[in-house]
Amino acid sequence: VLEDITWEEYEQLSEDLEDRPGVRVTYDQGRLEIVTTSFRHEVWKEFVLGLVRVLCEELKIELESAGGMTEKRKRDAKGTEPDTCFYVTNARRVIGKDEIDLNVDPPPDIVVEIDKSNQSLNKFPIYATFGVPEIWRYVGRGKHKRVEIYELRENSYVEIAASRFFPILTSGVLADFIEQSKTHGQTVALSAFRDWVRT
């Protein structure tokens, strides 16, 4: 964590780290935080992406995945990178774009944070400023591994039981299939998830 960092320094650092996909940089009005990701973290992130792809294929829902794209806006002096993110209702608006400019383009409909500590909670006010409608947070530490789903209401996030964009996806369903992937592997768990969606 670094303090008193200018916007220009943040942008330069982000540019310098562009080819380091395992590094996440968050900037909030002078406070800069750099976090590295682990193998396990990336495995869980990729599995969640796989679940969403399967769900959208089966339900014929448009999806544009934007990975860990940098979300930033100079006028707010804020920027961050989710572990992964998706456009669902706004998918058509971003198809074919090379860059997303939050001054004119919509934010992702859903951002996903894989948390082994509580560092992603620092990002919530940033996502709220950008108007991100929904956050999925997987807390993968200790005995009580869980998924939390949050909805943006009046500039802050409230925990909800199921996704607004995918109502059949509850926090419990997401957590169950993530845990299944740890014991049976991603291919088996994704196949079981596809069968569950069809049922």
mmCIF file with all atom_site columns, C-alpha atoms in Angstrom, residues 33-194:
data_model
loop_
_atom_site.group_PDB
_atom_site.id
_atom_site.type_symbol
_atom_site.label_atom_id
_atom_site.label_alt_id
_atom_site.label_comp_id
_atom_site.label_asym_id
_atom_site.label_entity_id
_atom_site.label_seq_id
_atom_site.pdbx_PDB_ins_code
_atom_site.Cartn_x
_atom_site.Cartn_y
_atom_site.Cartn_z
_atom_site.occupancy
_atom_site.B_iso_or_equiv
_atom_site.pdbx_formal_charge
_atom_site.auth_seq_id
_atom_site.auth_comp_id
_atom_site.auth_asym_id
_atom_site.auth_atom_id
_atom_site.pdbx_PDB_model_num
ATOM 1   C CA . GLU A 1 33  ? -2.734  -0.866  -3.374  1.00 0.00 ? 33  GLU A CA 1
ATOM 2   C CA . ILE A 1 34  ? -0.928  -3.621  -5.272  1.00 0.00 ? 34  ILE A CA 1
ATOM 3   C CA . VAL A 1 35  ? -1.997  -7.241  -4.777  1.00 0.00 ? 35  VAL A CA 1
ATOM 4   C CA . THR A 1 36  ? -0.612  -10.375 -6.417  1.00 0.00 ? 36  THR A CA 1
ATOM 5   C CA . THR A 1 37  ? -2.745  -13.421 -7.150  1.00 0.00 ? 37  THR A CA 1
ATOM 6   C CA . SER A 1 38  ? -2.022  -17.079 -6.447  1.00 0.00 ? 38  SER A CA 1
ATOM 7   C CA . PHE A 1 39  ? -2.557  -20.257 -8.467  1.00 0.00 ? 39  PHE A CA 1
ATOM 8   C CA . ARG A 1 40  ? -5.563  -21.192 -6.327  1.00 0.00 ? 40  ARG A CA 1
ATOM 9   C CA . HIS A 1 41  ? -7.049  -17.718 -6.724  1.00 0.00 ? 41  HIS A CA 1
ATOM 10  C CA . GLU A 1 42  ? -6.795  -17.939 -10.530 1.00 0.00 ? 42  GLU A CA 1
ATOM 11  C CA . VAL A 1 43  ? -8.274  -21.467 -10.563 1.00 0.00 ? 43  VAL A CA 1
ATOM 12  C CA . TRP A 1 44  ? -11.365 -20.316 -8.656  1.00 0.00 ? 44  TRP A CA 1
ATOM 13  C CA . LYS A 1 45  ? -11.744 -17.225 -10.850 1.00 0.00 ? 45  LYS A CA 1
ATOM 14  C CA . GLU A 1 46  ? -11.560 -19.299 -14.042 1.00 0.00 ? 46  GLU A CA 1
ATOM 15  C CA . PHE A 1 47  ? -14.099 -21.764 -12.676 1.00 0.00 ? 47  PHE A CA 1
ATOM 16  C CA . VAL A 1 48  ? -16.607 -19.000 -11.901 1.00 0.00 ? 48  VAL A CA 1
ATOM 17  C CA . LEU A 1 49  ? -16.144 -17.724 -15.456 1.00 0.00 ? 49  LEU A CA 1
ATOM 18  C CA . GLY A 1 50  ? -16.795 -21.265 -16.713 1.00 0.00 ? 50  GLY A CA 1
ATOM 19  C CA . LEU A 1 51  ? -20.030 -21.472 -14.700 1.00 0.00 ? 51  LEU A CA 1
ATOM 20  C CA . VAL A 1 52  ? -21.304 -18.213 -16.174 1.00 0.00 ? 52  VAL A CA 1
ATOM 21  C CA . ARG A 1 53  ? -20.420 -19.261 -19.723 1.00 0.00 ? 53  ARG A CA 1
ATOM 22  C CA . VAL A 1 54  ? -22.283 -22.578 -19.305 1.00 0.00 ? 54  VAL A CA 1
ATOM 23  C CA . LEU A 1 55  ? -25.301 -20.815 -17.799 1.00 0.00 ? 55  LEU A CA 1
ATOM 24  C CA . CYS A 1 56  ? -25.483 -18.280 -20.632 1.00 0.00 ? 56  CYS A CA 1
ATOM 25  C CA . GLU A 1 57  ? -25.068 -20.970 -23.293 1.00 0.00 ? 57  GLU A CA 1
ATOM 26  C CA . GLU A 1 58  ? -27.867 -23.066 -21.801 1.00 0.00 ? 58  GLU A CA 1
ATOM 27  C CA . LEU A 1 59  ? -30.258 -20.155 -21.222 1.00 0.00 ? 59  LEU A CA 1
ATOM 28  C CA . LYS A 1 60  ? -29.366 -18.362 -24.485 1.00 0.00 ? 60  LYS A CA 1
ATOM 29  C CA . ILE A 1 61  ? -28.319 -15.205 -22.641 1.00 0.00 ? 61  ILE A CA 1
ATOM 30  C CA . GLU A 1 62  ? -25.847 -12.813 -24.243 1.00 0.00 ? 62  GLU A CA 1
ATOM 31  C CA . LEU A 1 63  ? -22.563 -12.525 -22.369 1.00 0.00 ? 63  LEU A CA 1
ATOM 32  C CA . GLU A 1 64  ? -19.411 -10.494 -22.889 1.00 0.00 ? 64  GLU A CA 1
ATOM 33  C CA . SER A 1 65  ? -16.645 -11.389 -20.456 1.00 0.00 ? 65  SER A CA 1
ATOM 34  C CA . ALA A 1 66  ? -14.166 -8.585  -19.809 1.00 0.00 ? 66  ALA A CA 1
ATOM 35  C CA . GLY A 1 67  ? -11.765 -10.417 -17.481 1.00 0.00 ? 67  GLY A CA 1
ATOM 36  C CA . GLY A 1 68  ? -9.765  -8.228  -15.108 1.00 0.00 ? 68  GLY A CA 1
ATOM 37  C CA . MET A 1 69  ? -10.063 -5.076  -17.193 1.00 0.00 ? 69  MET A CA 1
ATOM 38  C CA . THR A 1 70  ? -8.983  -1.825  -15.564 1.00 0.00 ? 70  THR A CA 1
ATOM 39  C CA . GLU A 1 71  ? -11.959 0.287   -14.537 1.00 0.00 ? 71  GLU A CA 1
ATOM 40  C CA . LYS A 1 72  ? -10.947 3.889   -13.884 1.00 0.00 ? 72  LYS A CA 1
ATOM 41  C CA . ARG A 1 73  ? -12.207 7.439   -14.066 1.00 0.00 ? 73  ARG A CA 1
ATOM 42  C CA . LYS A 1 74  ? -9.944  10.437  -13.592 1.00 0.00 ? 74  LYS A CA 1
ATOM 43  C CA . ARG A 1 75  ? -12.641 12.819  -12.365 1.00 0.00 ? 75  ARG A CA 1
ATOM 44  C CA . ASP A 1 76  ? -13.274 10.494  -9.395  1.00 0.00 ? 76  ASP A CA 1
ATOM 45  C CA . ALA A 1 77  ? -9.540  9.732   -8.922  1.00 0.00 ? 77  ALA A CA 1
ATOM 46  C CA . LYS A 1 78  ? -10.463 6.048   -8.670  1.00 0.00 ? 78  LYS A CA 1
ATOM 47  C CA . GLY A 1 79  ? -9.445  2.910   -10.499 1.00 0.00 ? 79  GLY A CA 1
ATOM 48  C CA . THR A 1 80  ? -9.399  -0.815  -9.888  1.00 0.00 ? 80  THR A CA 1
ATOM 49  C CA . GLU A 1 81  ? -9.250  -4.227  -11.533 1.00 0.00 ? 81  GLU A CA 1
ATOM 50  C CA . PRO A 1 82  ? -11.721 -7.001  -10.672 1.00 0.00 ? 82  PRO A CA 1
ATOM 51  C CA . ASP A 1 83  ? -10.693 -10.624 -10.746 1.00 0.00 ? 83  ASP A CA 1
ATOM 52  C CA . THR A 1 84  ? -13.140 -11.025 -13.597 1.00 0.00 ? 84  THR A CA 1
ATOM 53  C CA . CYS A 1 85  ? -16.256 -9.230  -14.791 1.00 0.00 ? 85  CYS A CA 1
ATOM 54  C CA . PHE A 1 86  ? -19.192 -9.643  -17.186 1.00 0.00 ? 86  PHE A CA 1
ATOM 55  C CA . TYR A 1 87  ? -21.524 -7.642  -19.342 1.00 0.00 ? 87  TYR A CA 1
ATOM 56  C CA . VAL A 1 88  ? -24.979 -9.222  -19.549 1.00 0.00 ? 88  VAL A CA 1
ATOM 57  C CA . THR A 1 89  ? -27.752 -6.693  -20.152 1.00 0.00 ? 89  THR A CA 1
ATOM 58  C CA . ASN A 1 90  ? -25.158 -4.300  -21.590 1.00 0.00 ? 90  ASN A CA 1
ATOM 59  C CA . ALA A 1 91  ? -23.386 -6.956  -23.664 1.00 0.00 ? 91  ALA A CA 1
ATOM 60  C CA . ARG A 1 92  ? -24.508 -5.478  -26.993 1.00 0.00 ? 92  ARG A CA 1
ATOM 61  C CA . ARG A 1 93  ? -23.154 -2.056  -26.033 1.00 0.00 ? 93  ARG A CA 1
ATOM 62  C CA . VAL A 1 94  ? -19.575 -3.305  -25.661 1.00 0.00 ? 94  VAL A CA 1
ATOM 63  C CA . ILE A 1 95  ? -19.285 -5.853  -28.473 1.00 0.00 ? 95  ILE A CA 1
ATOM 64  C CA . GLY A 1 96  ? -16.393 -4.910  -30.747 1.00 0.00 ? 96  GLY A CA 1
ATOM 65  C CA . LYS A 1 97  ? -14.939 -2.225  -28.475 1.00 0.00 ? 97  LYS A CA 1
ATOM 66  C CA . ASP A 1 98  ? -11.162 -2.119  -27.986 1.00 0.00 ? 98  ASP A CA 1
ATOM 67  C CA . GLU A 1 99  ? -11.352 0.023   -24.839 1.00 0.00 ? 99  GLU A CA 1
ATOM 68  C CA . ILE A 1 100 ? -13.996 0.869   -22.256 1.00 0.00 ? 100 ILE A CA 1
ATOM 69  C CA . ASP A 1 101 ? -14.287 4.507   -21.216 1.00 0.00 ? 101 ASP A CA 1
ATOM 70  C CA . LEU A 1 102 ? -16.436 4.796   -18.088 1.00 0.00 ? 102 LEU A CA 1
ATOM 71  C CA . ASN A 1 103 ? -17.185 8.414   -18.983 1.00 0.00 ? 103 ASN A CA 1
ATOM 72  C CA . VAL A 1 104 ? -19.377 7.152   -21.840 1.00 0.00 ? 104 VAL A CA 1
ATOM 73  C CA . ASP A 1 105 ? -19.556 3.344   -21.632 1.00 0.00 ? 105 ASP A CA 1
ATOM 74  C CA . PRO A 1 106 ? -21.453 1.328   -19.028 1.00 0.00 ? 106 PRO A CA 1
ATOM 75  C CA . PRO A 1 107 ? -19.567 -0.431  -16.250 1.00 0.00 ? 107 PRO A CA 1
ATOM 76  C CA . PRO A 1 108 ? -19.686 -4.245  -16.156 1.00 0.00 ? 108 PRO A CA 1
ATOM 77  C CA . ASP A 1 109 ? -22.994 -5.641  -14.931 1.00 0.00 ? 109 ASP A CA 1
ATOM 78  C CA . ILE A 1 110 ? -21.214 -8.049  -12.574 1.00 0.00 ? 110 ILE A CA 1
ATOM 79  C CA . VAL A 1 111 ? -17.749 -7.999  -11.051 1.00 0.00 ? 111 VAL A CA 1
ATOM 80  C CA . VAL A 1 112 ? -16.267 -11.027 -9.309  1.00 0.00 ? 112 VAL A CA 1
ATOM 81  C CA . GLU A 1 113 ? -13.803 -10.824 -6.434  1.00 0.00 ? 113 GLU A CA 1
ATOM 82  C CA . ILE A 1 114 ? -11.959 -13.865 -5.103  1.00 0.00 ? 114 ILE A CA 1
ATOM 83  C CA . ASP A 1 115 ? -10.961 -13.021 -1.552  1.00 0.00 ? 115 ASP A CA 1
ATOM 84  C CA . LYS A 1 116 ? -8.497  -14.840 0.672   1.00 0.00 ? 116 LYS A CA 1
ATOM 85  C CA . SER A 1 117 ? -8.429  -11.801 2.967   1.00 0.00 ? 117 SER A CA 1
ATOM 86  C CA . ASN A 1 118 ? -10.803 -8.849  3.090   1.00 0.00 ? 118 ASN A CA 1
ATOM 87  C CA . GLN A 1 119 ? -8.977  -6.629  0.604   1.00 0.00 ? 119 GLN A CA 1
ATOM 88  C CA . SER A 1 120 ? -11.816 -6.641  -1.938  1.00 0.00 ? 120 SER A CA 1
ATOM 89  C CA . LEU A 1 121 ? -14.069 -4.782  0.507   1.00 0.00 ? 121 LEU A CA 1
ATOM 90  C CA . ASN A 1 122 ? -11.894 -1.694  -0.110  1.00 0.00 ? 122 ASN A CA 1
ATOM 91  C CA . LYS A 1 123 ? -13.003 -1.836  -3.749  1.00 0.00 ? 123 LYS A CA 1
ATOM 92  C CA . PHE A 1 124 ? -16.741 -1.683  -3.028  1.00 0.00 ? 124 PHE A CA 1
ATOM 93  C CA . PRO A 1 125 ? -16.892 2.157   -2.772  1.00 0.00 ? 125 PRO A CA 1
ATOM 94  C CA . ILE A 1 126 ? -14.998 2.379   -6.071  1.00 0.00 ? 126 ILE A CA 1
ATOM 95  C CA . TYR A 1 127 ? -17.435 0.026   -7.800  1.00 0.00 ? 127 TYR A CA 1
ATOM 96  C CA . ALA A 1 128 ? -20.332 2.003   -6.306  1.00 0.00 ? 128 ALA A CA 1
ATOM 97  C CA . THR A 1 129 ? -18.913 5.260   -7.723  1.00 0.00 ? 129 THR A CA 1
ATOM 98  C CA . PHE A 1 130 ? -18.753 3.640   -11.165 1.00 0.00 ? 130 PHE A CA 1
ATOM 99  C CA . GLY A 1 131 ? -22.295 2.251   -10.814 1.00 0.00 ? 131 GLY A CA 1
ATOM 100 C CA . VAL A 1 132 ? -21.480 -1.475  -11.019 1.00 0.00 ? 132 VAL A CA 1
ATOM 101 C CA . PRO A 1 133 ? -24.880 -3.110  -10.338 1.00 0.00 ? 133 PRO A CA 1
ATOM 102 C CA . GLU A 1 134 ? -23.697 -6.405  -8.810  1.00 0.00 ? 134 GLU A CA 1
ATOM 103 C CA . ILE A 1 135 ? -20.673 -7.918  -7.055  1.00 0.00 ? 135 ILE A CA 1
ATOM 104 C CA . TRP A 1 136 ? -19.982 -11.598 -6.403  1.00 0.00 ? 136 TRP A CA 1
ATOM 105 C CA . ARG A 1 137 ? -17.439 -12.167 -3.647  1.00 0.00 ? 137 ARG A CA 1
ATOM 106 C CA . TYR A 1 138 ? -16.004 -15.620 -2.972  1.00 0.00 ? 138 TYR A CA 1
ATOM 107 C CA . VAL A 1 139 ? -14.417 -15.859 0.466   1.00 0.00 ? 139 VAL A CA 1
ATOM 108 C CA . GLY A 1 140 ? -12.090 -18.840 0.186   1.00 0.00 ? 140 GLY A CA 1
ATOM 109 C CA . ARG A 1 141 ? -10.372 -18.955 3.557   1.00 0.00 ? 141 ARG A CA 1
ATOM 110 C CA . GLY A 1 142 ? -10.959 -20.949 6.721   1.00 0.00 ? 142 GLY A CA 1
ATOM 111 C CA . LYS A 1 143 ? -13.641 -23.568 7.190   1.00 0.00 ? 143 LYS A CA 1
ATOM 112 C CA . HIS A 1 144 ? -16.534 -21.363 6.167   1.00 0.00 ? 144 HIS A CA 1
ATOM 113 C CA . LYS A 1 145 ? -15.974 -20.815 2.450   1.00 0.00 ? 145 LYS A CA 1
ATOM 114 C CA . ARG A 1 146 ? -18.888 -18.929 0.961   1.00 0.00 ? 146 ARG A CA 1
ATOM 115 C CA . VAL A 1 147 ? -20.132 -16.762 -1.867  1.00 0.00 ? 147 VAL A CA 1
ATOM 116 C CA . GLU A 1 148 ? -21.690 -13.391 -1.154  1.00 0.00 ? 148 GLU A CA 1
ATOM 117 C CA . ILE A 1 149 ? -23.795 -11.565 -3.765  1.00 0.00 ? 149 ILE A CA 1
ATOM 118 C CA . TYR A 1 150 ? -24.257 -7.813  -3.455  1.00 0.00 ? 150 TYR A CA 1
ATOM 119 C CA . GLU A 1 151 ? -26.614 -5.423  -5.237  1.00 0.00 ? 151 GLU A CA 1
ATOM 120 C CA . LEU A 1 152 ? -26.000 -1.690  -5.609  1.00 0.00 ? 152 LEU A CA 1
ATOM 121 C CA . ARG A 1 153 ? -28.710 0.315   -3.863  1.00 0.00 ? 153 ARG A CA 1
ATOM 122 C CA . GLU A 1 154 ? -28.439 4.069   -3.340  1.00 0.00 ? 154 GLU A CA 1
ATOM 123 C CA . ASN A 1 155 ? -24.647 4.182   -3.738  1.00 0.00 ? 155 ASN A CA 1
ATOM 124 C CA . SER A 1 156 ? -23.832 1.257   -1.438  1.00 0.00 ? 156 SER A CA 1
ATOM 125 C CA . TYR A 1 157 ? -24.011 -2.518  -1.628  1.00 0.00 ? 157 TYR A CA 1
ATOM 126 C CA . VAL A 1 158 ? -26.581 -4.714  0.082   1.00 0.00 ? 158 VAL A CA 1
ATOM 127 C CA . GLU A 1 159 ? -26.159 -8.476  0.293   1.00 0.00 ? 159 GLU A CA 1
ATOM 128 C CA . ILE A 1 160 ? -28.846 -10.424 -1.578  1.00 0.00 ? 160 ILE A CA 1
ATOM 129 C CA . ALA A 1 161 ? -29.620 -14.134 -1.845  1.00 0.00 ? 161 ALA A CA 1
ATOM 130 C CA . ALA A 1 162 ? -29.533 -14.528 -5.634  1.00 0.00 ? 162 ALA A CA 1
ATOM 131 C CA . SER A 1 163 ? -28.149 -12.723 -8.661  1.00 0.00 ? 163 SER A CA 1
ATOM 132 C CA . ARG A 1 164 ? -30.400 -10.080 -10.247 1.00 0.00 ? 164 ARG A CA 1
ATOM 133 C CA . PHE A 1 165 ? -29.061 -11.055 -13.660 1.00 0.00 ? 165 PHE A CA 1
ATOM 134 C CA . PHE A 1 166 ? -29.282 -14.836 -13.145 1.00 0.00 ? 166 PHE A CA 1
ATOM 135 C CA . PRO A 1 167 ? -32.060 -15.420 -10.560 1.00 0.00 ? 167 PRO A CA 1
ATOM 136 C CA . ILE A 1 168 ? -31.457 -19.185 -10.409 1.00 0.00 ? 168 ILE A CA 1
ATOM 137 C CA . LEU A 1 169 ? -27.922 -18.522 -9.190  1.00 0.00 ? 169 LEU A CA 1
ATOM 138 C CA . THR A 1 170 ? -27.992 -18.191 -5.423  1.00 0.00 ? 170 THR A CA 1
ATOM 139 C CA . SER A 1 171 ? -24.928 -17.708 -3.281  1.00 0.00 ? 171 SER A CA 1
ATOM 140 C CA . GLY A 1 172 ? -25.367 -21.295 -2.047  1.00 0.00 ? 172 GLY A CA 1
ATOM 141 C CA . VAL A 1 173 ? -25.478 -22.762 -5.567  1.00 0.00 ? 173 VAL A CA 1
ATOM 142 C CA . LEU A 1 174 ? -22.313 -20.911 -6.567  1.00 0.00 ? 174 LEU A CA 1
ATOM 143 C CA . ALA A 1 175 ? -20.484 -22.002 -3.415  1.00 0.00 ? 175 ALA A CA 1
ATOM 144 C CA . ASP A 1 176 ? -21.601 -25.635 -3.823  1.00 0.00 ? 176 ASP A CA 1
ATOM 145 C CA . PHE A 1 177 ? -20.282 -25.934 -7.381  1.00 0.00 ? 177 PHE A CA 1
ATOM 146 C CA . ILE A 1 178 ? -17.002 -24.178 -6.523  1.00 0.00 ? 178 ILE A CA 1
ATOM 147 C CA . GLU A 1 179 ? -16.481 -26.677 -3.703  1.00 0.00 ? 179 GLU A CA 1
ATOM 148 C CA . GLN A 1 180 ? -17.387 -29.529 -6.065  1.00 0.00 ? 180 GLN A CA 1
ATOM 149 C CA . SER A 1 181 ? -14.688 -28.351 -8.490  1.00 0.00 ? 181 SER A CA 1
ATOM 150 C CA . LYS A 1 182 ? -12.072 -28.643 -5.731  1.00 0.00 ? 182 LYS A CA 1
ATOM 151 C CA . THR A 1 183 ? -12.772 -32.315 -5.135  1.00 0.00 ? 183 THR A CA 1
ATOM 152 C CA . HIS A 1 184 ? -13.873 -33.573 -8.574  1.00 0.00 ? 184 HIS A CA 1
ATOM 153 C CA . GLY A 1 185 ? -12.114 -31.113 -10.886 1.00 0.00 ? 185 GLY A CA 1
ATOM 154 C CA . GLN A 1 186 ? -13.465 -28.364 -13.102 1.00 0.00 ? 186 GLN A CA 1
ATOM 155 C CA . THR A 1 187 ? -14.610 -30.528 -16.021 1.00 0.00 ? 187 THR A CA 1
ATOM 156 C CA . VAL A 1 188 ? -16.754 -32.800 -13.849 1.00 0.00 ? 188 VAL A CA 1
ATOM 157 C CA . ALA A 1 189 ? -18.157 -29.885 -11.845 1.00 0.00 ? 189 ALA A CA 1
ATOM 158 C CA . LEU A 1 190 ? -19.025 -27.878 -14.972 1.00 0.00 ? 190 LEU A CA 1
ATOM 159 C CA . SER A 1 191 ? -20.746 -30.916 -16.478 1.00 0.00 ? 191 SER A CA 1
ATOM 160 C CA . ALA A 1 192 ? -22.770 -31.356 -13.285 1.00 0.00 ? 192 ALA A CA 1
ATOM 161 C CA . PHE A 1 193 ? -23.639 -27.656 -13.358 1.00 0.00 ? 193 PHE A CA 1
ATOM 162 C CA . ARG A 1 194 ? -24.829 -27.916 -16.971 1.00 0.00 ? 194 ARG A CA 1
#
